[in-house]
Coordinates of C-alpha atoms and ligand atoms in Angstrom, one line a residue:
X953 CA -11.8 -21.9 5.7
X954 CA -8.9 -22.7 3.4
X955 CA -10.8 -20.8 0.7
X956 CA -11.0 -17.7 2.9
X957 CA -7.4 -17.5 4.1
X958 CA -6.2 -17.0 0.5
X959 CA -2.6 -16.4 1.5
X960 CA -0.1 -18.6 -0.3
X961 CA 3.0 -17.6 1.5
X962 CA 4.4 -20.1 4.0
X963 CA 5.6 -17.3 6.3
X964 CA 2.1 -16.0 7.0
X965 CA 0.5 -19.5 7.3
X966 CA 0.7 -20.0 11.0
X967 CA -0.4 -16.6 12.0
X968 CA -3.4 -16.9 9.6
X969 CA -4.3 -20.2 11.2
X970 CA -3.9 -18.8 14.7
X971 CA -6.1 -15.9 13.9
X972 CA -8.6 -18.2 12.3
X973 CA -8.7 -20.5 15.3
X974 CA -9.1 -17.7 17.7
X975 CA -12.0 -16.5 15.6
X976 CA -13.5 -20.0 15.6
X977 CA -13.3 -20.0 19.4
X978 CA -15.1 -16.7 19.6
X979 CA -17.7 -17.9 17.1
X980 CA -18.3 -21.0 19.2
X981 CA -18.8 -18.9 22.3
X982 CA -21.3 -16.8 20.4
X983 CA -23.1 -19.9 19.2
X984 CA -23.5 -21.1 22.7
X985 CA -25.5 -17.8 23.3
X986 CA -27.3 -18.1 20.0
X987 CA -28.6 -21.6 21.0
X988 CA -30.2 -20.0 24.0
X989 CA -32.1 -17.3 22.1
X990 CA -34.9 -17.9 19.7
X991 CA -34.2 -15.5 16.9
X992 CA -30.5 -15.8 15.8
X993 CA -30.5 -19.3 14.3
X994 CA -33.3 -19.5 11.8
X995 CA -34.3 -22.0 9.2
X996 CA -35.1 -21.1 5.6
X997 CA -37.1 -23.6 3.6
X998 CA -36.7 -24.8 0.0
X999 CA -39.4 -27.0 -1.6
X1000 CA -38.5 -29.8 -4.0
X1001 CA -41.0 -30.3 -6.8
X1002 CA -42.3 -33.1 -9.0
X1003 CA -41.0 -32.4 -12.5
X1004 CA -44.1 -33.7 -14.2
X1005 CA -46.8 -32.1 -12.0
X1006 CA -45.1 -29.3 -10.1
X1007 CA -46.5 -30.6 -6.9
X1008 CA -44.2 -30.2 -3.9
X1009 CA -42.5 -33.5 -3.0
X1010 CA -40.8 -32.2 0.2
X1011 CA -39.2 -29.2 1.8
X1012 CA -35.6 -28.9 3.0
X1013 CA -34.7 -26.9 6.0
X1014 CA -31.4 -24.9 5.7
X1015 CA -29.9 -23.1 8.7
X1016 CA -29.0 -19.4 8.7
X1017 CA -27.4 -17.4 11.6
X1018 CA -28.6 -13.9 11.9
X1019 CA -25.6 -12.8 13.9
X1020 CA -26.0 -9.6 15.9
X1021 CA -22.6 -8.3 14.8
X1022 CA -21.3 -10.4 12.0
X1023 CA -24.4 -10.2 9.9
X1024 CA -26.2 -13.0 8.1
X1025 CA -24.0 -16.2 8.1
X1026 CA -24.6 -19.2 5.9
X1027 CA -23.7 -22.8 6.9
X1028 CA -20.4 -22.6 5.1
X1029 CA -19.4 -19.8 7.6
X1030 CA -19.9 -21.9 10.8
X1031 CA -21.0 -25.5 10.3
X1032 CA -17.5 -26.9 10.2
X1033 CA -16.6 -25.2 13.5
X1034 CA -19.8 -26.5 15.1
X1035 CA -19.1 -30.1 13.8
X1036 CA -15.7 -30.0 15.5
X1037 CA -17.0 -28.7 18.8
X1038 CA -18.9 -30.1 21.8
X1039 CA -21.9 -28.1 20.7
X1040 CA -22.9 -30.3 17.8
X1041 CA -25.5 -32.2 19.9
X1042 CA -27.2 -29.0 21.0
X1043 CA -27.1 -27.6 17.5
X1044 CA -28.6 -30.7 16.0
X1045 CA -31.4 -30.8 18.6
X1046 CA -32.1 -27.1 18.0
X1047 CA -32.4 -27.6 14.2
X1048 CA -34.6 -30.6 14.6
X1049 CA -36.8 -28.8 17.0
X1050 CA -37.3 -25.8 14.7
X1051 CA -37.9 -28.0 11.7
X1052 CA -40.5 -30.1 13.5
X1053 CA -42.2 -27.0 14.7
X1054 CA -42.6 -26.0 11.1
X1055 CA -43.8 -29.4 10.1
X1056 CA -46.3 -29.6 12.9
X1057 CA -47.8 -26.3 11.7
X1058 CA -48.4 -27.8 8.2
X1059 CA -50.4 -30.6 9.6
X1060 CA -52.7 -28.0 11.1
X1061 CA -53.2 -26.6 7.6
X1062 CA -53.9 -30.0 6.0
X1063 CA -50.5 -30.1 4.3
X1064 CA -49.0 -33.6 4.2
X1065 CA -45.4 -32.9 3.1
X1066 CA -42.2 -34.3 4.5
X1067 CA -39.5 -32.0 5.9
X1068 CA -35.9 -32.7 5.2
X1069 CA -33.2 -31.9 7.8
X1070 CA -29.5 -31.9 7.1
X1071 CA -27.5 -33.9 9.6
X1072 CA -23.8 -33.6 10.1
X1073 CA -22.3 -37.1 9.7
X1074 CA -20.7 -36.8 13.1
X1075 CA -24.0 -36.5 14.8
X1076 CA -24.7 -40.1 13.7
X1077 CA -22.0 -41.2 16.0
X1078 CA -24.1 -40.2 19.0
X1079 CA -26.0 -43.3 20.2
X1080 CA -28.6 -40.9 21.9
X1081 CA -29.6 -39.5 18.6
X1082 CA -32.5 -41.9 17.8
X1083 CA -34.2 -41.5 21.1
X1084 CA -33.8 -37.7 21.0
X1085 CA -35.4 -37.7 17.6
X1086 CA -38.2 -40.0 18.8
X1087 CA -38.8 -37.7 21.7
X1088 CA -38.9 -34.6 19.4
X1089 CA -41.3 -36.3 16.9
X1090 CA -43.6 -37.3 19.8
X1091 CA -43.5 -33.8 21.4
X1092 CA -44.4 -32.1 18.1
X1093 CA -46.8 -34.9 17.1
X1094 CA -45.2 -35.3 13.7
X1095 CA -45.3 -38.9 12.2
X1096 CA -41.8 -40.3 11.8
X1097 CA -42.2 -40.8 8.1
X1098 CA -42.7 -37.1 7.6
X1099 CA -39.1 -36.5 8.6
X1100 CA -36.3 -37.1 6.1
X1101 CA -32.7 -37.0 7.4
X1102 CA -30.2 -35.9 4.7
X1103 CA -26.7 -37.3 5.2
X1104 CA -23.6 -37.1 3.2
X1105 CA -21.7 -40.3 2.7
X1106 CA -18.1 -39.2 2.7
X1107 CA -17.3 -38.8 6.4
X1108 CA -19.6 -41.6 7.3
X1109 CA -17.9 -44.6 5.6
X1110 CA -14.9 -44.8 8.0
X1111 CA -17.3 -45.0 11.0
X1112 CA -19.9 -47.2 9.4
X1113 CA -19.7 -49.9 12.1
X1114 CA -20.6 -47.3 14.7
X1115 CA -23.3 -45.5 12.8
X1116 CA -25.0 -48.7 11.6
X1117 CA -26.9 -49.0 14.9
X1118 CA -28.0 -45.4 14.9
X1119 CA -29.2 -45.6 11.3
X1120 CA -31.0 -48.9 11.9
X1121 CA -32.7 -47.5 15.0
X1122 CA -33.8 -44.4 13.0
X1123 CA -35.1 -46.6 10.2
X1124 CA -36.9 -48.9 12.6
X1125 CA -38.7 -45.7 13.9
X1126 CA -39.9 -45.0 10.3
X1127 CA -37.7 -41.9 9.8
X1128 CA -36.6 -41.6 6.1
X1129 CA -33.0 -41.3 5.0
X1130 CA -31.6 -39.4 2.0
X1131 CA -28.1 -39.4 0.7
X1132 CA -27.2 -35.7 0.1
X1133 CA -24.7 -34.6 -2.6
X1134 CA -24.8 -38.1 -4.1
X1135 CA -21.8 -38.9 -6.3
X1136 CA -19.4 -36.5 -4.6
X1137 CA -18.2 -38.8 -1.8
X1138 CA -15.4 -41.3 -2.2
X1139 CA -17.6 -44.3 -1.6
X1140 CA -21.1 -43.5 -2.7
X1141 CA -21.8 -46.9 -4.1
X1142 CA -20.4 -48.8 -1.1
X1143 CA -22.5 -46.6 1.1
X1144 CA -25.6 -47.4 -0.9
X1145 CA -24.8 -51.1 -0.7
X1146 CA -24.6 -51.0 3.1
X1147 CA -27.2 -48.5 4.2
X1148 CA -30.9 -48.7 3.3
X1149 CA -32.0 -45.3 2.2
X1150 CA -35.1 -43.8 0.7
X1151 CA -33.8 -41.0 -1.5
X1152 CA -30.8 -39.9 -3.5
X1153 CA -30.0 -36.2 -4.1
X1154 CA -27.9 -35.7 -7.2
X1155 CA -25.3 -33.1 -6.4
X1156 CA -25.6 -29.7 -7.9
X1157 CA -22.1 -29.9 -9.5
X1158 CA -23.4 -32.6 -11.9
X1159 CA -26.6 -30.7 -12.7
X1160 CA -24.5 -27.6 -13.4
X1161 CA -22.2 -29.3 -15.9
X1162 CA -24.7 -31.7 -17.4
X1163 CA -25.3 -29.4 -20.4
X1164 CA -21.8 -29.4 -21.7
X1165 CA -20.2 -32.4 -20.0
X1166 CA -21.1 -35.8 -21.3
X1167 CA -19.5 -37.2 -18.2
X1168 CA -21.8 -35.2 -15.9
X1169 CA -24.8 -36.1 -18.0
X1170 CA -23.9 -39.8 -17.8
X1171 CA -23.5 -39.6 -14.0
X1172 CA -26.9 -38.0 -13.7
X1173 CA -28.5 -40.6 -16.1
X1174 CA -27.0 -43.5 -14.3
X1175 CA -27.8 -42.2 -10.8
X1176 CA -31.4 -41.7 -11.8
X1177 CA -31.6 -45.2 -13.4
X1178 CA -30.0 -46.8 -10.4
X1179 CA -32.3 -45.0 -8.0
X1180 CA -35.3 -46.2 -10.0
X1181 CA -34.0 -49.8 -10.1
X1182 CA -33.5 -49.7 -6.3
X1183 CA -36.9 -48.2 -5.7
X1184 CA -35.5 -44.9 -4.3
X1185 CA -36.7 -41.4 -4.9
X1186 CA -34.3 -39.2 -6.7
X1187 CA -34.0 -35.4 -6.5
X1188 CA -31.7 -33.2 -8.6
X1189 CA -30.2 -30.3 -6.6
X1190 CA -29.4 -26.8 -7.7
X1191 CA -31.6 -26.6 -10.8
X1192 CA -31.3 -23.0 -12.0
X1193 CA -32.5 -23.0 -15.6
X1194 CA -35.3 -24.2 -17.8
X1195 CA -32.7 -26.0 -19.9
X1196 CA -31.5 -28.0 -16.9
X1197 CA -35.1 -28.8 -16.0
X1198 CA -35.9 -30.3 -19.4
X1199 CA -32.6 -32.1 -19.6
X1200 CA -33.4 -33.7 -16.3
X1201 CA -36.8 -34.8 -17.5
X1202 CA -35.2 -36.3 -20.6
X1203 CA -32.8 -38.2 -18.3
X1204 CA -35.7 -39.7 -16.4
X1205 CA -35.4 -37.6 -13.3
X1206 CA -38.7 -37.0 -11.6
X1207 CA -38.0 -34.4 -8.9
X1208 CA -35.9 -31.3 -8.5
X1209 CA -34.9 -28.5 -6.3
X1210 CA -33.2 -25.2 -7.1
X1211 CA -33.5 -21.5 -7.7
X1212 CA -35.4 -22.2 -11.0
X1213 CA -38.3 -23.3 -8.9
X1214 CA -37.9 -21.7 -5.5
X1215 CA -35.1 -20.1 -3.5
X1216 CA -35.0 -20.9 0.2
X1217 CA -37.6 -18.8 1.9
X1218 CA -38.5 -17.8 5.4
X1219 CA -40.7 -20.1 7.5
X1220 CA -43.6 -17.7 7.5
X1221 CA -43.8 -17.8 3.7
X1222 CA -43.7 -21.5 3.1
X1223 CA -47.2 -22.6 4.0
X1224 CA -48.8 -20.1 1.6
X1225 CA -46.5 -21.3 -1.2
X1226 CA -47.3 -25.0 -0.5
X1227 CA -51.0 -24.3 -0.3
X1228 CA -51.0 -22.5 -3.7
X1229 CA -48.9 -25.3 -5.3
X1230 CA -51.4 -27.8 -4.0
X1231 CA -54.3 -25.8 -5.5
X1232 CA -52.8 -25.2 -8.9
X1233 CA -53.0 -27.5 -11.9
X1234 CA -49.7 -28.7 -13.2
X1235 CA -49.7 -26.5 -16.2
X1236 CA -50.1 -23.4 -14.1
X1237 CA -47.1 -24.3 -12.1
X1238 CA -44.6 -25.3 -14.7
X1239 CA -44.7 -24.2 -18.3
X1240 CA -45.0 -27.2 -20.6
X1241 CA -41.8 -28.4 -22.2
X1242 CA -41.4 -27.2 -25.8
X1243 CA -41.6 -30.9 -27.0
X1244 CA -44.3 -31.8 -24.4
Ligands
C2E319 P1 -27.1 -29.0 0.9 O1 -27.9 -29.8 1.9 O2 -26.6 -29.8 -0.3 O3 -28.1 -27.8 0.5 C1 -28.1 -27.2 -0.8 C2 -27.4 -25.9 -0.8 O4 -27.6 -25.3 -2.1 C3 -28.1 -24.9 0.1 O5 -27.0 -24.0 0.5 C4 -29.0 -24.1 -0.8 O6 -29.3 -22.8 -0.4 C5 -28.2 -24.1 -2.1 N1 -29.1 -24.1 -3.3 C6 -30.4 -24.5 -3.5 N2 -30.7 -24.3 -4.7 C7 -29.7 -23.8 -5.4 C8 -29.5 -23.4 -6.8 O7 -30.3 -23.5 -7.6 N3 -28.3 -22.9 -7.1 C9 -27.3 -22.7 -6.1 N4 -26.1 -22.2 -6.5 N5 -27.4 -23.1 -4.8 C10 -28.6 -23.6 -4.5 P2 -26.8 -23.5 2.0 O8 -28.2 -23.2 2.6 O9 -25.8 -22.5 2.1 O10 -26.3 -24.9 2.7 C11 -25.0 -25.4 2.4 C12 -24.9 -26.7 3.1 O11 -24.8 -26.6 4.5 C13 -26.0 -27.7 2.8 O12 -25.8 -28.3 1.6 C14 -25.9 -28.7 4.0 O13 -24.9 -29.6 3.7 C15 -25.3 -27.7 5.1 N6 -26.4 -27.4 6.0 C16 -27.5 -26.5 5.8 N7 -28.3 -26.4 6.8 C17 -27.8 -27.3 7.7 C18 -28.2 -27.7 9.1 O14 -29.2 -27.3 9.6 N8 -27.4 -28.6 9.7 C19 -26.3 -29.1 9.1 N9 -25.6 -30.0 9.8 N10 -25.9 -28.8 7.9 C20 -26.6 -27.9 7.2
MG320 MG1 -29.3 -31.1 1.9
MG321 MG1 -27.1 -31.4 -1.2
MG322 MG1 -25.1 -30.3 -2.7

């Protein structure tokens, strides 16, 4: 929200903030309604692909709010408000329920692909989370290891004692954990040393700058190397160009996600895309590298 207020004069600061917080309250009241309907909060889905074969390695669920008056809202417009409200629990359950509905549909089509759901770090402070997730998996008959929970490490470090139990319970159930936006937190490595995870997602900012920043390229290379050494999967986020794709392959990265492959798409499109990816040969999916 600081990006939106834009005013730099101290005199207008308070009124801007008041207006902003009044609007947040209105938004939260509207969210309460949206959580009761079935068509306002929708998931779009973005596959990640294996860089060598083009096969889908997973699909990430991303929330959108089709607001009746405000138009289409992306997470940046409302997630922060939800996280700081008493509706985070209902919101998290709603997203998980929608995501598992999608995943359950794939099983019916013979697609065996994990679905990734983004969790707000704060929801890991709720000791009821593991049993709620267990219940949802059971209700949708989705095996626990088909669910990947994406968490960002920044907020979490300060509360690590508290969330240790929640994360251990989730791991014991067989749910997979991914560190999202890896490298952007203040304590990424401490987080990795403490929490057993299955996957690292290299933040888009490094992928974006990799081409002209030796620093960014080194960060990607070392993240990929470390992931391999630790036996973790690694996925590069935000890949937009063929040049980025080949650079990632050269750095040893094996999986990627981004507009270059797929933009997030509506739930009713995803099964057809996954089916066609599964049927195609690798060379049909991704053009061969010039040097390959
Ligand atoms: P994220 O988990 O790091 O998701 C990646 C974001 O990058 C998504 O933005 C996606 O649409 C976008 N993206 C994917 N490929 C590209 C690309 O090639 N180029 C560019 N420029 N962007 C790309 P989105 O959907 O706006 O989500 C933003 C953030 O909001 C997510 O970042 C995630 O942290 C959070 N979020 C999304 N859905 C949920 C949710 O259901 N619950 C919670 N708690 N957070 C969510
Ligand atoms: Mg994510
Ligand atoms: Mg991310
Ligand atoms: Mg990111």
